[in-house]
């Protein structure tokens, strides 16, 4: 079974909870990211997605100077780089998320895996495809 480290993106940046939404949005635009892990004191304390900015930020009337901390998602879900793609897909399905931070066994951030990263050989990933189908249901 394929491992997460074989399909994940290793180009990942962390943003401070004290950064502004404008700074976060600019970083996402520049690097074409849809998710930024939020780090404080060398720990991941949350994630900030483009959806967080849109729904918890803009739609709630918050401006570009609002701090990331005010709209980030807490309770970080993650997967190990040596987990199988199926395990990561099941976690994503269970928590209804489309992107997942990836850590090594020392719990250091090493990448991000997204639904698009799972677009590989279907026969090997049928269980993962079934898990992911749950995310796509309305």
PDB file of C-alpha atoms in Angstrom:
ATOM      1  CA  UNK A   1       0.000   0.000   0.000  1.00  0.00           C
ATOM      2  CA  UNK A   2       1.263   3.456  -0.902  1.00  0.00           C
ATOM      3  CA  UNK A   3       2.524   5.717   1.915  1.00  0.00           C
ATOM      4  CA  UNK A   4       1.482   9.318   2.458  1.00  0.00           C
ATOM      5  CA  UNK A   5       5.080  10.517   2.022  1.00  0.00           C
ATOM      6  CA  UNK A   6       4.958   9.249  -1.578  1.00  0.00           C
ATOM      7  CA  UNK A   7       2.059  11.532  -2.563  1.00  0.00           C
ATOM      8  CA  UNK A   8       2.196  14.535  -0.190  1.00  0.00           C
ATOM      9  CA  UNK A   9       3.399  18.022  -1.015  1.00  0.00           C
ATOM     10  CA  UNK A  10       6.551  18.939   0.887  1.00  0.00           C
ATOM     11  CA  UNK A  11       6.252  22.635   0.029  1.00  0.00           C
ATOM     12  CA  UNK A  12       4.575  23.778   3.225  1.00  0.00           C
ATOM     13  CA  UNK A  13       4.660  27.033   5.191  1.00  0.00           C
ATOM     14  CA  UNK A  14       3.518  27.789   8.712  1.00  0.00           C
ATOM     15  CA  UNK A  15       1.837  31.041   9.688  1.00  0.00           C
ATOM     16  CA  UNK A  16       1.734  32.726  13.078  1.00  0.00           C
ATOM     17  CA  UNK A  17      -1.604  33.098  14.853  1.00  0.00           C
ATOM     18  CA  UNK A  18      -0.725  36.782  15.200  1.00  0.00           C
ATOM     19  CA  UNK A  19      -0.406  37.313  11.442  1.00  0.00           C
ATOM     20  CA  UNK A  20      -3.284  39.095   9.743  1.00  0.00           C
ATOM     21  CA  UNK A  21      -5.788  37.547   7.371  1.00  0.00           C
ATOM     22  CA  UNK A  22      -4.360  39.770   4.626  1.00  0.00           C
ATOM     23  CA  UNK A  23      -0.874  38.321   5.220  1.00  0.00           C
ATOM     24  CA  UNK A  24      -2.270  34.785   5.215  1.00  0.00           C
ATOM     25  CA  UNK A  25      -4.253  35.341   2.026  1.00  0.00           C
ATOM     26  CA  UNK A  26      -1.182  36.809   0.290  1.00  0.00           C
ATOM     27  CA  UNK A  27       0.914  33.773   1.324  1.00  0.00           C
ATOM     28  CA  UNK A  28      -1.787  31.427   0.030  1.00  0.00           C
ATOM     29  CA  UNK A  29      -1.971  33.310  -3.273  1.00  0.00           C
ATOM     30  CA  UNK A  30       1.805  33.477  -3.749  1.00  0.00           C
ATOM     31  CA  UNK A  31       2.360  29.774  -3.121  1.00  0.00           C
ATOM     32  CA  UNK A  32      -1.016  28.472  -4.371  1.00  0.00           C
ATOM     33  CA  UNK A  33      -1.896  26.940  -0.986  1.00  0.00           C
ATOM     34  CA  UNK A  34      -5.412  26.335   0.282  1.00  0.00           C
ATOM     35  CA  UNK A  35      -4.293  25.539   3.827  1.00  0.00           C
ATOM     36  CA  UNK A  36      -1.671  26.963   6.154  1.00  0.00           C
ATOM     37  CA  UNK A  37      -0.739  25.250   9.411  1.00  0.00           C
ATOM     38  CA  UNK A  38      -0.771  27.760  12.272  1.00  0.00           C
ATOM     39  CA  UNK A  39       2.264  27.504  14.516  1.00  0.00           C
ATOM     40  CA  UNK A  40       3.165  28.998  17.856  1.00  0.00           C
ATOM     41  CA  UNK A  41       6.142  28.151  20.065  1.00  0.00           C
ATOM     42  CA  UNK A  42       7.246  25.409  17.668  1.00  0.00           C
ATOM     43  CA  UNK A  43       3.849  23.640  17.805  1.00  0.00           C
ATOM     44  CA  UNK A  44       0.948  23.389  15.390  1.00  0.00           C
ATOM     45  CA  UNK A  45      -2.010  24.949  17.172  1.00  0.00           C
ATOM     46  CA  UNK A  46      -4.449  25.024  14.292  1.00  0.00           C
ATOM     47  CA  UNK A  47      -4.922  25.392  10.574  1.00  0.00           C
ATOM     48  CA  UNK A  48      -6.146  28.207   8.406  1.00  0.00           C
ATOM     49  CA  UNK A  49      -7.901  27.358   5.168  1.00  0.00           C
ATOM     50  CA  UNK A  50      -9.114  29.594   2.392  1.00  0.00           C
ATOM     51  CA  UNK A  51     -12.598  28.574   3.535  1.00  0.00           C
ATOM     52  CA  UNK A  52     -11.873  29.757   7.101  1.00  0.00           C
ATOM     53  CA  UNK A  53     -10.964  33.174   5.712  1.00  0.00           C
ATOM     54  CA  UNK A  54     -14.114  33.299   3.578  1.00  0.00           C
ATOM     55  CA  UNK A  55     -16.638  31.926   6.094  1.00  0.00           C
ATOM     56  CA  UNK A  56     -15.304  32.861   9.538  1.00  0.00           C
ATOM     57  CA  UNK A  57     -13.622  36.016   8.290  1.00  0.00           C
ATOM     58  CA  UNK A  58     -15.206  37.862   5.389  1.00  0.00           C
ATOM     59  CA  UNK A  59     -18.747  36.480   5.739  1.00  0.00           C
ATOM     60  CA  UNK A  60     -18.675  37.306   9.455  1.00  0.00           C
ATOM     61  CA  UNK A  61     -17.636  40.893   8.756  1.00  0.00           C
ATOM     62  CA  UNK A  62     -14.007  40.578   9.824  1.00  0.00           C
ATOM     63  CA  UNK A  63     -11.489  42.737   7.982  1.00  0.00           C
ATOM     64  CA  UNK A  64      -8.052  42.067   6.504  1.00  0.00           C
ATOM     65  CA  UNK A  65      -6.323  43.198   9.719  1.00  0.00           C
ATOM     66  CA  UNK A  66      -8.054  40.477  11.759  1.00  0.00           C
ATOM     67  CA  UNK A  67      -5.584  38.069  13.358  1.00  0.00           C
ATOM     68  CA  UNK A  68      -5.372  34.505  12.089  1.00  0.00           C
ATOM     69  CA  UNK A  69      -6.134  33.282  15.620  1.00  0.00           C
ATOM     70  CA  UNK A  70      -9.667  34.714  15.349  1.00  0.00           C
ATOM     71  CA  UNK A  71     -10.714  32.528  12.406  1.00  0.00           C
ATOM     72  CA  UNK A  72      -8.381  29.508  12.384  1.00  0.00           C
ATOM     73  CA  UNK A  73      -9.610  25.969  12.927  1.00  0.00           C
ATOM     74  CA  UNK A  74      -8.391  24.512  16.200  1.00  0.00           C
ATOM     75  CA  UNK A  75      -7.922  20.855  17.095  1.00  0.00           C
ATOM     76  CA  UNK A  76      -5.475  19.964  14.347  1.00  0.00           C
ATOM     77  CA  UNK A  77      -5.999  16.694  12.530  1.00  0.00           C
ATOM     78  CA  UNK A  78      -2.837  15.220  11.009  1.00  0.00           C
ATOM     79  CA  UNK A  79      -1.355  12.022   9.684  1.00  0.00           C
ATOM     80  CA  UNK A  80       2.105  10.460   9.854  1.00  0.00           C
ATOM     81  CA  UNK A  81       4.218  10.439   6.704  1.00  0.00           C
ATOM     82  CA  UNK A  82       4.550   6.651   6.963  1.00  0.00           C
ATOM     83  CA  UNK A  83       0.789   6.071   7.298  1.00  0.00           C
ATOM     84  CA  UNK A  84      -0.849   4.515   4.287  1.00  0.00           C
ATOM     85  CA  UNK A  85      -2.811   6.639   1.862  1.00  0.00           C
ATOM     86  CA  UNK A  86      -5.864   4.654   2.947  1.00  0.00           C
ATOM     87  CA  UNK A  87      -5.336   5.636   6.600  1.00  0.00           C
ATOM     88  CA  UNK A  88      -5.018   9.311   5.683  1.00  0.00           C
ATOM     89  CA  UNK A  89      -8.097   9.127   3.453  1.00  0.00           C
ATOM     90  CA  UNK A  90     -10.110   7.527   6.238  1.00  0.00           C
ATOM     91  CA  UNK A  91      -9.071  10.292   8.664  1.00  0.00           C
ATOM     92  CA  UNK A  92     -10.020  12.936   6.090  1.00  0.00           C
ATOM     93  CA  UNK A  93     -13.373  11.272   5.547  1.00  0.00           C
ATOM     94  CA  UNK A  94     -14.085  10.884   9.260  1.00  0.00           C
ATOM     95  CA  UNK A  95     -13.363  14.559   9.947  1.00  0.00           C
ATOM     96  CA  UNK A  96     -14.777  15.850   6.638  1.00  0.00           C
ATOM     97  CA  UNK A  97     -11.589  17.662   5.635  1.00  0.00           C
ATOM     98  CA  UNK A  98      -9.888  17.981   2.253  1.00  0.00           C
ATOM     99  CA  UNK A  99      -6.328  18.768   3.355  1.00  0.00           C
ATOM    100  CA  UNK A 100      -4.268  17.211   6.122  1.00  0.00           C
ATOM    101  CA  UNK A 101      -0.927  18.229   7.658  1.00  0.00           C
ATOM    102  CA  UNK A 102       1.675  15.450   7.570  1.00  0.00           C
ATOM    103  CA  UNK A 103       4.181  14.927  10.396  1.00  0.00           C
ATOM    104  CA  UNK A 104       7.146  12.613  10.915  1.00  0.00           C
ATOM    105  CA  UNK A 105       7.407  10.316  13.934  1.00  0.00           C
ATOM    106  CA  UNK A 106       9.011  13.178  15.901  1.00  0.00           C
ATOM    107  CA  UNK A 107       5.762  15.077  15.194  1.00  0.00           C
ATOM    108  CA  UNK A 108       7.564  17.627  13.027  1.00  0.00           C
ATOM    109  CA  UNK A 109       5.591  19.049  10.109  1.00  0.00           C
ATOM    110  CA  UNK A 110       6.943  17.631   6.840  1.00  0.00           C
ATOM    111  CA  UNK A 111       4.133  18.217   4.355  1.00  0.00           C
ATOM    112  CA  UNK A 112       0.474  18.517   3.442  1.00  0.00           C
ATOM    113  CA  UNK A 113      -1.671  15.925   1.712  1.00  0.00           C
ATOM    114  CA  UNK A 114      -4.859  16.841  -0.131  1.00  0.00           C
ATOM    115  CA  UNK A 115      -7.599  14.989  -1.956  1.00  0.00           C
ATOM    116  CA  UNK A 116      -5.885  15.824  -5.248  1.00  0.00           C
ATOM    117  CA  UNK A 117      -2.754  14.009  -4.095  1.00  0.00           C
ATOM    118  CA  UNK A 118      -4.752  10.791  -4.002  1.00  0.00           C
ATOM    119  CA  UNK A 119      -5.371  10.863  -7.752  1.00  0.00           C
ATOM    120  CA  UNK A 120      -3.253   7.775  -8.377  1.00  0.00           C
ATOM    121  CA  UNK A 121      -3.825   4.211  -9.458  1.00  0.00           C
ATOM    122  CA  UNK A 122      -7.417   3.317  -8.489  1.00  0.00           C
ATOM    123  CA  UNK A 123      -6.967  -0.430  -8.052  1.00  0.00           C
ATOM    124  CA  UNK A 124      -4.464   0.066  -5.244  1.00  0.00           C
ATOM    125  CA  UNK A 125      -6.554   2.728  -3.568  1.00  0.00           C
ATOM    126  CA  UNK A 126     -10.101   1.375  -3.781  1.00  0.00           C
ATOM    127  CA  UNK A 127     -10.585   1.461   0.020  1.00  0.00           C
ATOM    128  CA  UNK A 128      -9.255   5.028   0.103  1.00  0.00           C
ATOM    129  CA  UNK A 129     -11.509   6.006  -2.796  1.00  0.00           C
ATOM    130  CA  UNK A 130     -14.499   4.638  -0.884  1.00  0.00           C
ATOM    131  CA  UNK A 131     -13.542   6.669   2.189  1.00  0.00           C
ATOM    132  CA  UNK A 132     -13.090   9.807   0.128  1.00  0.00           C
ATOM    133  CA  UNK A 133     -16.461   9.376  -1.537  1.00  0.00           C
ATOM    134  CA  UNK A 134     -17.989  10.137   1.864  1.00  0.00           C
ATOM    135  CA  UNK A 135     -16.405  13.618   1.826  1.00  0.00           C
ATOM    136  CA  UNK A 136     -17.870  14.472  -1.546  1.00  0.00           C
ATOM    137  CA  UNK A 137     -21.461  13.699  -0.589  1.00  0.00           C
ATOM    138  CA  UNK A 138     -23.615  16.811  -0.072  1.00  0.00           C
TER     139      UNK A 138
END
